Short mmCIF file of C-alpha atoms in Angstrom, two decimals:
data_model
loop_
_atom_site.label_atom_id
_atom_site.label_comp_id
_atom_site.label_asym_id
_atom_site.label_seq_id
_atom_site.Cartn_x
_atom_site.Cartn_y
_atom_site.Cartn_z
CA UNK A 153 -16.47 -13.31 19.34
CA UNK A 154 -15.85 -10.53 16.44
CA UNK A 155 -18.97 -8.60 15.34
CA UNK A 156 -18.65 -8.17 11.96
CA UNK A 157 -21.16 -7.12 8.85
CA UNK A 158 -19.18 -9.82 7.38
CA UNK A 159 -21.13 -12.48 9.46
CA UNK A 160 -23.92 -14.34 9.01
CA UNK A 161 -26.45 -15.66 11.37
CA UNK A 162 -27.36 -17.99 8.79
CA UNK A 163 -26.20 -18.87 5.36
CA UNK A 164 -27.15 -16.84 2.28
CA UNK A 165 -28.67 -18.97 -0.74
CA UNK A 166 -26.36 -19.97 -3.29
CA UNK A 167 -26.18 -17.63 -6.40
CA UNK A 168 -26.91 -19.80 -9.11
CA UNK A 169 -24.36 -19.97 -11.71
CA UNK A 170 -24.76 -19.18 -15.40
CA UNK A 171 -21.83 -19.00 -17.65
CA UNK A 172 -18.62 -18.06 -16.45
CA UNK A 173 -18.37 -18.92 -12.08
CA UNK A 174 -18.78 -15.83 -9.79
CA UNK A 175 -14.97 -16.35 -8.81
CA UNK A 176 -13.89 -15.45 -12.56
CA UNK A 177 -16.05 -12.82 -12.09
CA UNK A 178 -14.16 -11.35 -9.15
CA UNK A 179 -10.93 -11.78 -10.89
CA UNK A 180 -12.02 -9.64 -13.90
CA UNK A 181 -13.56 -7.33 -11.22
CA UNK A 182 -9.88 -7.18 -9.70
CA UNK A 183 -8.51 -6.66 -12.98
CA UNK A 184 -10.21 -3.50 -13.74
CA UNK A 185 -9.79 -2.16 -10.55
CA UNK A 186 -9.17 1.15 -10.43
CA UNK A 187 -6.27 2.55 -8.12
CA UNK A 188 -9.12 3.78 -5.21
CA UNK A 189 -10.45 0.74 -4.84
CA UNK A 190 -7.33 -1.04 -4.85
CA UNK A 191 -5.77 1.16 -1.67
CA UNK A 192 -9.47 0.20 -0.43
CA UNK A 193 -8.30 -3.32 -0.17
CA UNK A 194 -5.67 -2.60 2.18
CA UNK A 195 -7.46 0.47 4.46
CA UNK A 196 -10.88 -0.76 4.48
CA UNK A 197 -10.35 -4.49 5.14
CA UNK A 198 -11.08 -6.35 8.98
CA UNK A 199 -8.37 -5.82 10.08
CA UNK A 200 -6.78 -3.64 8.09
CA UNK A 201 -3.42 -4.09 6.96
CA UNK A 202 -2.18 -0.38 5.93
CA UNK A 203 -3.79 3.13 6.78
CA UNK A 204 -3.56 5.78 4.18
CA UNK A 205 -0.56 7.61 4.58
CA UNK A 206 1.71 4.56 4.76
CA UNK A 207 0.77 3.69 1.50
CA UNK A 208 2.52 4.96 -1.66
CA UNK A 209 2.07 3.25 -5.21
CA UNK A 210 -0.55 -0.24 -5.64
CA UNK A 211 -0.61 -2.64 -8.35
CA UNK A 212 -2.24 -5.88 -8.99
CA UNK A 213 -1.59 -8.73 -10.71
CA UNK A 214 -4.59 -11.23 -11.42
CA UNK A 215 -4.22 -15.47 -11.99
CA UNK A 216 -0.61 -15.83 -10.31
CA UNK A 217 0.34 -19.67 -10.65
CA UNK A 218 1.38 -20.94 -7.36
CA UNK A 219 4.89 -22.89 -6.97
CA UNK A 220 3.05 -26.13 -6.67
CA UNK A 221 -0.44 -26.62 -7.88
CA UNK A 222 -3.71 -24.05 -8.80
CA UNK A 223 -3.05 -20.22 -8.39
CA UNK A 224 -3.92 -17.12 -6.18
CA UNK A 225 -6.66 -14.98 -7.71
CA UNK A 226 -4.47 -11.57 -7.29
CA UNK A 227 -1.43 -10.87 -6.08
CA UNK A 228 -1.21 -7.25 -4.28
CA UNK A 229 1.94 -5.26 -4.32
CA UNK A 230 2.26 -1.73 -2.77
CA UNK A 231 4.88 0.63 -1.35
CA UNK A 232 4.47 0.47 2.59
CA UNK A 233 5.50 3.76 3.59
CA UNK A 234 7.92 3.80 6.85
CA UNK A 235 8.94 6.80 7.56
CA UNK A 236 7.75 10.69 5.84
CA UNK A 237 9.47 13.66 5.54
CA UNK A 238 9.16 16.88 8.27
CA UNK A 239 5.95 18.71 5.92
CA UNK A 240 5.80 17.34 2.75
CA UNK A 241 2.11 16.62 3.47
CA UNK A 242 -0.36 18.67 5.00
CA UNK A 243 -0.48 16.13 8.11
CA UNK A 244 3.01 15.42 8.43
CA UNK A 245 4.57 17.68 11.29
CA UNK A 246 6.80 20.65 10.71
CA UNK A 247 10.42 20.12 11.13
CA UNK A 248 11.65 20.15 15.13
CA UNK A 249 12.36 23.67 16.58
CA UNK A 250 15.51 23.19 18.51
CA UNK A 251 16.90 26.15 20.02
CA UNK A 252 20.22 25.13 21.32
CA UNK A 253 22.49 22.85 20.46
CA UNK A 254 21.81 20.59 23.29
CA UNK A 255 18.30 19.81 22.34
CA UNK A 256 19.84 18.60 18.80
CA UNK A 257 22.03 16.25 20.23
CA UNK A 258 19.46 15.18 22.59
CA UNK A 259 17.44 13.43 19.70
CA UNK A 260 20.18 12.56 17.36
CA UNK A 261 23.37 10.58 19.88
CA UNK A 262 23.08 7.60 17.24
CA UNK A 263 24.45 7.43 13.75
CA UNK A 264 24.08 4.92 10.43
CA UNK A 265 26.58 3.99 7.87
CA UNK A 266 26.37 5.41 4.35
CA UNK A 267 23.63 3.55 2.55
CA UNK A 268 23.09 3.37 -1.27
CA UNK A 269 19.36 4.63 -2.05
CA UNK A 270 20.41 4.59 -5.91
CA UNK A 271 23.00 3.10 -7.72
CA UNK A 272 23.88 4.54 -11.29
CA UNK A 273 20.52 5.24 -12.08
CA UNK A 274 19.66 7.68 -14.63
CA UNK A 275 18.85 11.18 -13.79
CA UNK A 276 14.48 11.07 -14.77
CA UNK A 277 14.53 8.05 -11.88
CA UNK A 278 16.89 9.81 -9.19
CA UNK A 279 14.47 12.66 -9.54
CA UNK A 280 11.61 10.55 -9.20
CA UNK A 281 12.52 8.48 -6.48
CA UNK A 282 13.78 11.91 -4.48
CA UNK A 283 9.90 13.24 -5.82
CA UNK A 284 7.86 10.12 -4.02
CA UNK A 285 9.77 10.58 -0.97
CA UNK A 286 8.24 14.15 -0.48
CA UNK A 287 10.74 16.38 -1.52
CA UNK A 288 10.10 19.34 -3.70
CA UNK A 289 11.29 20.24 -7.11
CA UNK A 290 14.16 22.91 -5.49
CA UNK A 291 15.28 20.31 -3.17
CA UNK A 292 15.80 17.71 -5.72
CA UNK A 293 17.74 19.92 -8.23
CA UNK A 294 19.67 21.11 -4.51
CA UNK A 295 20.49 17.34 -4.05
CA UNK A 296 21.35 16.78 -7.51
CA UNK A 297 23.58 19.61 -7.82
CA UNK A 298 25.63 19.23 -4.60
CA UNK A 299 29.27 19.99 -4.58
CA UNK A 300 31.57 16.61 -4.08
CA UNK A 301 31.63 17.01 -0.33
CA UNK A 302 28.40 18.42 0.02
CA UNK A 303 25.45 17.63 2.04
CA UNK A 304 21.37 18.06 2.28
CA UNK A 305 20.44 17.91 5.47
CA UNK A 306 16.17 16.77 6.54
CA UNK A 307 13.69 16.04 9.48
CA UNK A 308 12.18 12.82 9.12
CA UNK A 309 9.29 11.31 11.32
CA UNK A 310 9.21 6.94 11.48
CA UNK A 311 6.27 5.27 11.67
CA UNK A 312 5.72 2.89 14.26
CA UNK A 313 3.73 -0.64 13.89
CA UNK A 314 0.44 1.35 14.48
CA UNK A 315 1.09 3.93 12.17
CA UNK A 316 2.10 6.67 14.41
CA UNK A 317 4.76 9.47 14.67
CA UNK A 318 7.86 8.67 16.23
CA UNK A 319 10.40 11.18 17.78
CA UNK A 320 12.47 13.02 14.72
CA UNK A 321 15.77 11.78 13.46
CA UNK A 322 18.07 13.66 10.60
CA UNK A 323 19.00 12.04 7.33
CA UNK A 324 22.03 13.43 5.39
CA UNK A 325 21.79 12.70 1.52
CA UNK A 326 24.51 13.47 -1.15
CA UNK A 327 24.77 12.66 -4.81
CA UNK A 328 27.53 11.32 -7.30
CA UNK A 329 26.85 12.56 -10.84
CA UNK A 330 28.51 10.38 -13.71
CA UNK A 331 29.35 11.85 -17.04
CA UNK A 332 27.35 9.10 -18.53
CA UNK A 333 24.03 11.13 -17.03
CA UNK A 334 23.81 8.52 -14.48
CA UNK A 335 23.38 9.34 -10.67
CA UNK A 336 24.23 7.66 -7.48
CA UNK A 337 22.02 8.60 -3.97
CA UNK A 338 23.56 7.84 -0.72
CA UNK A 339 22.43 8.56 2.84
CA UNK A 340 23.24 8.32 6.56
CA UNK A 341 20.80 9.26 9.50
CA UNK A 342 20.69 10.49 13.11
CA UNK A 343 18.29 9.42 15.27
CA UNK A 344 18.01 8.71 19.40
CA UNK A 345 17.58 5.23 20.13
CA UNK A 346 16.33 2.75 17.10
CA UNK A 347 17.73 3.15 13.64
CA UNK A 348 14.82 4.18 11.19
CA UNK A 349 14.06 1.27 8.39
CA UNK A 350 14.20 1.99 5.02
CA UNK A 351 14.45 5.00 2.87
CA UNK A 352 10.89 6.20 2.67
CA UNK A 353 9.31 3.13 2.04
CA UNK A 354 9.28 -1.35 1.08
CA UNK A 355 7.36 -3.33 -1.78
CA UNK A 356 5.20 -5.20 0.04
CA UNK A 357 3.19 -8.39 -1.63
CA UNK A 358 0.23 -10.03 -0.26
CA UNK A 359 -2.64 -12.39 -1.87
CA UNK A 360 -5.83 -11.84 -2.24
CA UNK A 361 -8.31 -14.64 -2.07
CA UNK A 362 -12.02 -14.47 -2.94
CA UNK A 363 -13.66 -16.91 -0.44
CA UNK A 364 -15.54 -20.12 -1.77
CA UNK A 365 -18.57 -21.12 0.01
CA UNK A 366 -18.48 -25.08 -1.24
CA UNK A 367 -14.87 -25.07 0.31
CA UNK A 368 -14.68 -25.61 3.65
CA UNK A 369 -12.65 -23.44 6.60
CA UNK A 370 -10.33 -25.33 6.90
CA UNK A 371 -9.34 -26.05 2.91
CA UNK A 372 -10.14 -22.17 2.02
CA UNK A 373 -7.32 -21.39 4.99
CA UNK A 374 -4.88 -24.08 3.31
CA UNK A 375 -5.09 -22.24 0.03
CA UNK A 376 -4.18 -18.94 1.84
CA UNK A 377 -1.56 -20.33 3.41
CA UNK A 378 0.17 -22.03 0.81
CA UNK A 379 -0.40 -18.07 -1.08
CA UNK A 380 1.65 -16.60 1.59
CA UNK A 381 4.09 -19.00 2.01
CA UNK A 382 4.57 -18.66 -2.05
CA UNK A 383 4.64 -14.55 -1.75
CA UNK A 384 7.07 -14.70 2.00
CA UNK A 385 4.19 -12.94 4.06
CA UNK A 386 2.29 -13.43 6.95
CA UNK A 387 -0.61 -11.27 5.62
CA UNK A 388 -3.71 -12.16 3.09
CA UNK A 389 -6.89 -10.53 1.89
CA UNK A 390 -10.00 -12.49 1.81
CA UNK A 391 -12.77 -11.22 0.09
CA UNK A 392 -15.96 -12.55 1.13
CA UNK A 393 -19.22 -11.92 2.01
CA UNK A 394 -21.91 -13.42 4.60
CA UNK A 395 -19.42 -15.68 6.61
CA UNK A 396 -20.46 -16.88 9.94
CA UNK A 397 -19.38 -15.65 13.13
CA UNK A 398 -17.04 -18.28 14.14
CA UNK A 399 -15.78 -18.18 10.51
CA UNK A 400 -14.91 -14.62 10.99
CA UNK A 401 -13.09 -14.88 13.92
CA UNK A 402 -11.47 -17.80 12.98
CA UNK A 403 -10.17 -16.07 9.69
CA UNK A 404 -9.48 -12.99 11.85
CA UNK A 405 -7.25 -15.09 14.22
CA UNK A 406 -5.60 -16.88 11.61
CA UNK A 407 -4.02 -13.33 10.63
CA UNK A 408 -6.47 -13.20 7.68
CA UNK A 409 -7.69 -9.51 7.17
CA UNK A 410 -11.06 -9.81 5.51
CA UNK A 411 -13.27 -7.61 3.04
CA UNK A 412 -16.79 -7.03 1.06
CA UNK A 413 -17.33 -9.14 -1.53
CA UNK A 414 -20.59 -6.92 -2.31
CA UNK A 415 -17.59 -3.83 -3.02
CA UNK A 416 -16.65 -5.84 -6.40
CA UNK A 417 -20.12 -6.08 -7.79
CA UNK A 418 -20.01 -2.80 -9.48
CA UNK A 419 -16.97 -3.03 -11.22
CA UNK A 420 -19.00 -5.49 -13.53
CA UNK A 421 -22.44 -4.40 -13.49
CA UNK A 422 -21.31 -0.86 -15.18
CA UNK A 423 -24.33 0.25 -16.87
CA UNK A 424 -24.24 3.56 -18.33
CA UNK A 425 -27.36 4.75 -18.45
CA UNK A 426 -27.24 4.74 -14.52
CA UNK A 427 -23.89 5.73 -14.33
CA UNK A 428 -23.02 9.50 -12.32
CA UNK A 429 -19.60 10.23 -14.02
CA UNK A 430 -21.12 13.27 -15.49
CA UNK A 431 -17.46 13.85 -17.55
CA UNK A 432 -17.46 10.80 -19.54
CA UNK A 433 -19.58 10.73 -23.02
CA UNK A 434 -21.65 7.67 -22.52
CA UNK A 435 -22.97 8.73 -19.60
CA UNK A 436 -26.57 8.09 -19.64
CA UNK A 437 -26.51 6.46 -23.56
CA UNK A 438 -28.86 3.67 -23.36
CA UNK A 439 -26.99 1.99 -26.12
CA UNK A 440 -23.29 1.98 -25.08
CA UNK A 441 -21.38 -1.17 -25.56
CA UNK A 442 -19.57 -0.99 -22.27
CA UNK A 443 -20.16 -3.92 -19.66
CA UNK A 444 -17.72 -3.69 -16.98
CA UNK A 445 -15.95 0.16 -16.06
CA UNK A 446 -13.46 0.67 -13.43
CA UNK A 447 -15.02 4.56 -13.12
CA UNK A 448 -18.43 3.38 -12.87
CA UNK A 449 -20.65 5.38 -10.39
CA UNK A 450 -23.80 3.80 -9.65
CA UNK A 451 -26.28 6.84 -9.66
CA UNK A 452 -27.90 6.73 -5.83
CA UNK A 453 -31.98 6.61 -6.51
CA UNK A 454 -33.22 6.16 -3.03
CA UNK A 455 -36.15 3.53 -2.00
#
């Protein structure tokens, strides 16, 4: 069986409802989300389905339709980060030292063909892309301003299906500037044994469901099927709270990762009078208008 603080010896007692249904609730509680939370989604969830350096941008979209009938209450998109470049973080290893030639062809006997990163895109969203990948601002205007036959050589590091380090491969990047201010990114690697995927990293979508207790398993489960069979992806996010044991596990083994419903609560219950974002002006004004805050700090009082 899975422990979990997610499971429930017994059932909880129904919340009762007034106005608007605790799942609109959520939704809005999605929808002002703020970009922590969000990557908290995908790190903090059972299991989880990302750790924090393979993740890169996150969005959400709330109320997506589904192809056939009803709709998924968020849809989750975020860059899944395969492979980072030798330092551009403090965690990310140095570049190899290789002190003879040897050693370099040791770890780099394989080649790619010339892939397009960037097609005739214009020059603000070459150096962009080049800046999310790690690279700093004199290797982007290096890359940029290659000669016709020139080169930049880096030391990459893949990431494997558990998030670690591989061994290092080389990637070879060169740029075609257009006199229309347009620019064109192409690259080719050398690694040992397994090509790396990607660039630096792949949208990912997955749904996120919040769980309905007066559905059962096995309809709840249908819904999150039919959400990942709309979105292409094996993975979903349930959000729930006080699920059974079995329920948990079941979930769990259905490839459903699952999170606190309780870390939603709040996003709507902002009340600035309790509120510890010292910077903001309505901190501590009894009278401010605001009802739901996606910077809300609950101020810790202690029992």
């Amino acid at each position: 069986m899975v422990s979990s603080p997610l499971a429930s010896s017994s059932p909880s007692p129904q919340r009762q409802q007034v106005g608007r249904p605790a799942a609109a609730d959520h939704q809005l509680a999605l929808a002002v989300a703020d970009d922590a939370f969000l990557r908290s989604l995908l790190t903090d969830s059972l299991p989880a389905i990302a750790r924090p350096h393979e993740i890169g941008s996150v969005t959400v979209e709330v109320g997506v339709p589904l192809p056939t009938q009803g709709r998924m209450d968020a849809v989750l998109t975020f860059e899944h980060i395969n492979c980072v470049l030798a330092g551009s973080y403090p965690e990310a290893p140095p570049p190899p030292n290789l002190s003879n030639h040897r050693q370099y062809e040791a770890i780099t006997p394989c080649h790619s063909d010339l892939s397009t990163l960037a097609h005739n895109v214009p020059l603000t969203e070459a150096e962009a892309l080049l800046a999310r990948s790690g690279f700093t601002d004199s290797d982007i205007q290096h890359i940029l301003n290659l000669p016709n036959q020139g080169w930049h050589k880096s030391w990459w590091y893949s990431l494997t299906a558990e998030g670690f380090l591989t061994v290092p491969f080389q990637r070879s990047i060169r740029s075609r500037c257009y006199t229309d201010g347009t620019v064109t990114l192409q690259f080719k690697d050398h690694y040992a044994q397994q090509r790396p995927e990607g660039f630096h990293s792949q949208p990912q979508k997955l749904p996120v469901i919040v769980h309905s207790a007066q559905v059962s398993f096995c309809d709840n489960l249908a819904h999150i099927n039919l959400s990942r069979q709309a979105l292409a992806t094996p993975q979903a996010i349930l959000i729930a709270d006080d699920l059974s044991e079995l329920e948990v596990e079941g979930y769990i083994r259905q490839n459903v990762s699952l999170y606190r419903q309780r870390s939603l609560e709040h996003l709507l219950n902002a009340n600035c009078r309790s509120c510890g974002q010292a910077k903001c002006p309505l901190q501590g004004v009894d009278s401010s208008p605001v009802l739901a805050c996606r910077s809300f700090k609950p101020i810790d009082v202690g029992v």
